[in-house]
XYZ file of N, CA and C in Angstrom:
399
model
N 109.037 172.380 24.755
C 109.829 173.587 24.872
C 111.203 173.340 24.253
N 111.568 174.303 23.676
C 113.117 173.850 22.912
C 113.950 174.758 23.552
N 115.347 174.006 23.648
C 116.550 174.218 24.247
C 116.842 175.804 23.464
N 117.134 176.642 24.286
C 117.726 177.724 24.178
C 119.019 178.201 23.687
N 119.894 177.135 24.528
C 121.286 177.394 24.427
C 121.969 176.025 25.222
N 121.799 174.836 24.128
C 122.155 173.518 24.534
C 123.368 173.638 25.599
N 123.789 173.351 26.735
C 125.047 172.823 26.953
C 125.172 171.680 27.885
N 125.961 171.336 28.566
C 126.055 170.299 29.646
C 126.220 170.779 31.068
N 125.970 169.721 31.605
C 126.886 169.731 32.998
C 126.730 168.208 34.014
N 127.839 168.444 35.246
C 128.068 167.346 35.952
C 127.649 167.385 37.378
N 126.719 166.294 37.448
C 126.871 166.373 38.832
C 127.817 165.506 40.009
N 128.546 167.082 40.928
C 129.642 166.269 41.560
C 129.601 165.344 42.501
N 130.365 164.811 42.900
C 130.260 163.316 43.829
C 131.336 163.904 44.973
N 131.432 163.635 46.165
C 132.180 163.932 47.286
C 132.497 164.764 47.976
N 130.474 165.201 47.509
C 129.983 166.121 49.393
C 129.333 165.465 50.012
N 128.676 166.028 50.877
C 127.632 165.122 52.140
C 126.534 164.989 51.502
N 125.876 164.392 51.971
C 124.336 164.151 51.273
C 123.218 165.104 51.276
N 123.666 165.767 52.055
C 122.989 167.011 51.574
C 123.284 168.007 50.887
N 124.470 167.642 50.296
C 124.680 168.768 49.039
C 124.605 168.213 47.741
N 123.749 169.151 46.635
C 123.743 168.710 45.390
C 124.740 169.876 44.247
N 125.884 169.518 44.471
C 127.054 170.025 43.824
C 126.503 169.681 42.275
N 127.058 170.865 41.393
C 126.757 171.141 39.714
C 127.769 171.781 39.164
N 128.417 171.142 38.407
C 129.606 172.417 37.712
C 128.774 171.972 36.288
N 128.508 172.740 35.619
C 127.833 173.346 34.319
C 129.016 174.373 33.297
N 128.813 173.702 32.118
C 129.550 174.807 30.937
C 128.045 174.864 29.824
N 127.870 175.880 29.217
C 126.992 176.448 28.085
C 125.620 177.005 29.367
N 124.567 175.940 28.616
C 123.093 176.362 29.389
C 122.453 175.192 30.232
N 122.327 175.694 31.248
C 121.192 174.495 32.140
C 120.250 174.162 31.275
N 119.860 173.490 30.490
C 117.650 173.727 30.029
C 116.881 172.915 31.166
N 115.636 173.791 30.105
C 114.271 173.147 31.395
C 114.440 171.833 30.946
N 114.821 170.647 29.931
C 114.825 169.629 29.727
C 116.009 168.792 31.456
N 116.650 169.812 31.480
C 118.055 169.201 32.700
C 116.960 169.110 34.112
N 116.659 170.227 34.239
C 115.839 170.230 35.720
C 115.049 169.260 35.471
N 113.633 169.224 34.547
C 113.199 168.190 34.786
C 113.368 166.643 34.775
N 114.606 166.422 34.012
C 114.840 165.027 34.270
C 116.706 164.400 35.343
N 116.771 165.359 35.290
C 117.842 165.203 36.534
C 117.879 165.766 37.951
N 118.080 167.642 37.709
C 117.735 168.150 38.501
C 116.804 167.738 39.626
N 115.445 168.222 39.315
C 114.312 168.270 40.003
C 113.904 166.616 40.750
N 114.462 165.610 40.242
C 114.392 164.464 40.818
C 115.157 163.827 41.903
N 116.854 165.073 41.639
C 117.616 164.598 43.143
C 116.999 165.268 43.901
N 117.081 166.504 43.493
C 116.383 167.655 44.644
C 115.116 167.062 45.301
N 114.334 166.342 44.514
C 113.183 166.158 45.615
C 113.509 164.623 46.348
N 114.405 163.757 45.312
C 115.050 162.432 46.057
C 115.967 163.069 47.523
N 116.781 164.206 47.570
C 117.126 164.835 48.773
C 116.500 165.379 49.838
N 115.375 166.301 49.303
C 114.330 166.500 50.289
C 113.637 165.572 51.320
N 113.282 164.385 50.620
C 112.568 163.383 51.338
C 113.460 162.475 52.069
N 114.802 162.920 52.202
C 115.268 162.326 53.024
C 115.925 163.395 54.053
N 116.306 164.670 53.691
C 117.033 165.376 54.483
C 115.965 166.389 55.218
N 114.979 166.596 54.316
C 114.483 167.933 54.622
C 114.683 169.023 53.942
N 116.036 169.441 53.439
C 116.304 170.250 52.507
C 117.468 169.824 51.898
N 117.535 171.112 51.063
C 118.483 170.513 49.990
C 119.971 172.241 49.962
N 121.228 171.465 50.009
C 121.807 172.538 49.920
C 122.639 172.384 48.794
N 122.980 173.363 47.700
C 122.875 173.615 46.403
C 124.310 174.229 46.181
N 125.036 173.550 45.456
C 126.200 174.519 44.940
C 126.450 174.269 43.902
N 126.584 175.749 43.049
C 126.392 175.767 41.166
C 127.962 176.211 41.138
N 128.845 175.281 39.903
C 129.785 176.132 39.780
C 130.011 176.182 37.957
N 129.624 177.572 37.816
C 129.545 177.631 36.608
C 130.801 178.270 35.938
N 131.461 177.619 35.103
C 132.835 177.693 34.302
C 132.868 178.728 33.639
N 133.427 179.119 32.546
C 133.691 180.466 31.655
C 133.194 180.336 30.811
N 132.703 178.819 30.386
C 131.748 178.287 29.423
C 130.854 178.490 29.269
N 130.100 179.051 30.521
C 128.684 179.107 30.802
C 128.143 180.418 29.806
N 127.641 179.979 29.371
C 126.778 181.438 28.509
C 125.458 180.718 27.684
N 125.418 181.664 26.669
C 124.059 181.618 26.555
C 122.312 182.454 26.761
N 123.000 183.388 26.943
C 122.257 184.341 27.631
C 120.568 184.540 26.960
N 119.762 184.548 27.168
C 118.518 184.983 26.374
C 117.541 185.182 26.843
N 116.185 185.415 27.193
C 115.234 186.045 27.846
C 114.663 184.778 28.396
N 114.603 183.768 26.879
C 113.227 182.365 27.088
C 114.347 181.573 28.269
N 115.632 181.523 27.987
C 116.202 180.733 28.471
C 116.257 181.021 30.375
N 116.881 182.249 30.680
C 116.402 182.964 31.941
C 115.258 182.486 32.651
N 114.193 182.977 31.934
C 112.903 182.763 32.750
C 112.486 181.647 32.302
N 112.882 180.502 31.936
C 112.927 178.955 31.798
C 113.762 178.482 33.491
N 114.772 179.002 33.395
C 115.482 178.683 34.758
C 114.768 179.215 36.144
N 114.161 180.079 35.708
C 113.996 180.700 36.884
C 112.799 180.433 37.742
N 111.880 179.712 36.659
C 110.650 179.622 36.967
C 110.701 178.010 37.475
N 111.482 177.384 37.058
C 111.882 175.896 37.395
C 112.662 176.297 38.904
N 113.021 176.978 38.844
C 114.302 176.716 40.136
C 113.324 177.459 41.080
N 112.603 178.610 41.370
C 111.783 178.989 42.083
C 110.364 178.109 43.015
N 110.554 176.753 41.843
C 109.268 175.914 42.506
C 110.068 175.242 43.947
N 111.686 175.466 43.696
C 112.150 174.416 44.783
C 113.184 175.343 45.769
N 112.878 176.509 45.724
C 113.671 177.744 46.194
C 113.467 177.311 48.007
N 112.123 177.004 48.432
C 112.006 176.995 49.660
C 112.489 175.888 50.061
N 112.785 174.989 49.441
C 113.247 173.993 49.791
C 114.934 173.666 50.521
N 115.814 174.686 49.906
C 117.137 175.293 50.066
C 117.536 175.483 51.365
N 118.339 174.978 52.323
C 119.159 175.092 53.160
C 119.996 176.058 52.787
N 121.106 176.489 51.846
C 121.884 177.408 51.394
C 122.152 176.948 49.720
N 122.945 178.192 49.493
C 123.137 177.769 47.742
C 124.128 178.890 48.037
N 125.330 178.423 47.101
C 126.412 178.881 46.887
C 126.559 178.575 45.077
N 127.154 179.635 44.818
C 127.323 179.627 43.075
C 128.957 180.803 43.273
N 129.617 179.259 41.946
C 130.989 179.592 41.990
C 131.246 180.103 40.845
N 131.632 181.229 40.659
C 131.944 181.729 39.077
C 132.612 183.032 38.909
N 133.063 183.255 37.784
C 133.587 184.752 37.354
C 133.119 185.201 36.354
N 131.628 184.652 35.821
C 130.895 185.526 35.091
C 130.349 186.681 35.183
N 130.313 187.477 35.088
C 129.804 189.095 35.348
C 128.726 189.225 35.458
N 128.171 188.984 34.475
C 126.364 188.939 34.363
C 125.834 188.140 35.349
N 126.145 187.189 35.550
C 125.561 186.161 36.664
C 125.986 186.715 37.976
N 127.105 187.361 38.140
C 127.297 188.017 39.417
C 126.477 189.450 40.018
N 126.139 190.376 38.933
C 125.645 190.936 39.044
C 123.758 190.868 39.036
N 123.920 189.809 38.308
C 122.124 189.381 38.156
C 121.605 188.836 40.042
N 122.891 188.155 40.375
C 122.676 187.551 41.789
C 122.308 189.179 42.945
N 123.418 189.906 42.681
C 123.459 190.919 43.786
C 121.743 191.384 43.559
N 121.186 191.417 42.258
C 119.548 191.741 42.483
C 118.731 190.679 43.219
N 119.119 189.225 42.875
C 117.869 188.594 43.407
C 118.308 188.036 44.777
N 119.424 188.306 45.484
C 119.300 187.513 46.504
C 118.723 187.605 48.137
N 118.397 188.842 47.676
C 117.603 189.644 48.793
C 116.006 188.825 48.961
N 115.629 188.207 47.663
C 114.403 188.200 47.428
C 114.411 186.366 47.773
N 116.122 186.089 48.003
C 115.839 184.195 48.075
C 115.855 183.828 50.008
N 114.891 182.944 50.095
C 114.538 182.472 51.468
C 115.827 181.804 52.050
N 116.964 182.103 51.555
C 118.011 180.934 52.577
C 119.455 181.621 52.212
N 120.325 181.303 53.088
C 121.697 182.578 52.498
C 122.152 181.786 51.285
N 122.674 182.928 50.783
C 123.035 182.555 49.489
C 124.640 183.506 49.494
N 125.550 182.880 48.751
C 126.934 183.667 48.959
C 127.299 182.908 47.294
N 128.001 183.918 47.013
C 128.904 184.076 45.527
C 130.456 183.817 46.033
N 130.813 182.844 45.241
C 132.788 183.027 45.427
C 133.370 183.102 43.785
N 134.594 183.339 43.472
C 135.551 182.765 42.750
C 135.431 181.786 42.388
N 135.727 181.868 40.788
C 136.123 180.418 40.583
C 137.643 179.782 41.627
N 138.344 180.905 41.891
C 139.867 180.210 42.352
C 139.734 180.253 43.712
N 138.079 180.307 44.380
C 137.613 180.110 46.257
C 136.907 178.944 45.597
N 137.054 177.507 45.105
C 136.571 176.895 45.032
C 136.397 176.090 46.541
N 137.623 176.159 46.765
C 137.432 175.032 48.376
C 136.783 176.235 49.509
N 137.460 177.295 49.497
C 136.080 177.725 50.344
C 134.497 178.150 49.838
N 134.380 177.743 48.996
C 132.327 177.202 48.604
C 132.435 176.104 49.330
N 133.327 175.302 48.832
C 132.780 173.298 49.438
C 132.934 173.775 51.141
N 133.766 174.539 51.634
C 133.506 174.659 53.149
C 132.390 174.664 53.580
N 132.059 176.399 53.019
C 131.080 176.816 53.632
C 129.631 176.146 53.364
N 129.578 175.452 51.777
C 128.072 174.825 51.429
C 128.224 173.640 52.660
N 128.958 172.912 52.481
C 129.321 171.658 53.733
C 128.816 171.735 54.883
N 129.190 172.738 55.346
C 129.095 173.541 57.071
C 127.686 172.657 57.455
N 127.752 172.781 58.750
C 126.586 171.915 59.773
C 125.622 173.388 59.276
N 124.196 173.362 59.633
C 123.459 174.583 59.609
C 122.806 173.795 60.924
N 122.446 175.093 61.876
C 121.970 175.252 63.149
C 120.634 175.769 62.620
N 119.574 175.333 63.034
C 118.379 175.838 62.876
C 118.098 177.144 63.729
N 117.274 178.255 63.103
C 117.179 179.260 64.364
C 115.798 179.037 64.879
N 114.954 177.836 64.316
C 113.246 177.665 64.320
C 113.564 177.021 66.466
C-alpha cells in the first residue's frame, strides 16, 4: 500500500502507562500503525487491559484524501474496543468536525480540546477511570 500523504510523528514520554500520547504533523500511514502504532497498543493492552489514547495533531497535520482516511480508519477501528478514552488535541476544522460525526458511534468517551487546552487533555486522558462493569 503506498503512503498517501507521507508525514511524521512522536511518540510522547511522561504519561502513565496507560497512556499512548502522539503529537503528529502531515499524515499518520497504514505503514505507522502497523509498525509502531499497533505494537504499543497491543504491548499496552496485555499489560493494562486497555489502552488510553491521546492524538495531538499540529497545524501541520493535513493531507486529506479518501485512500488515506479509510486507511486510518480501518486500522484504528480493529483496536477501537480496546480504548479506555481517547482525547485528540487540535484546531483543525475538518478533523473537528469529522469527530462530532463519529463519536457517537466510538465505544469509550472521547472529548476534543484546543491546541492551547493542552494540559487539560493530559488531565483528563490521565484521570483514574472507575469501571461502571
Amino acid at each position: 500500500m503506498s503512503d498517501h500523504h507521507a508525514g511524521h510523528f512522536t511518540v510522547l514520554s511522561g504519561y502513565p502507562p496507560d497512556v499512548l500520547a502522539i503529537r503528529a504533523e502531515g499524515h499518520l500511514t497504514g505503514e505507522d500503525y502497523r509498525t509502531v502504532l499497533v505494537p504499543r497498543i497491543e504491548k499496552m493492552i496485555a499489560a493494562e487491559g486497555r489502552v488510553k489514547l491521546l492524538y495531538e495533531l499540529g497545524p501541520g497535520f493535513e493531507g486529506l484524501s479518501a485512500g488515506a482516511v479509510w486507511e486510518d480508519a480501518r486500522l484504528g477501528i480493529w483496536h477501537l474496543a480496546d480504548f479506555a478514552r481517547i482525547a485528540v488535541v487540535t484546531d483543525i476544522g475538518w478533523i473537528r468536525a469529522g469527530l462530532k460525526l463519529f463519536v457517537p458511534l466510538i465505544p469509550c468517551p472521547v472529548q476534543v480540546f484546543a491546541l492551547e487546552d493542552r494540559t487539560e487533555a493530559a488531565e483528563w486522558i490521565s484521570a483514574a477511570i472507575v469501571d461502571e462493569a
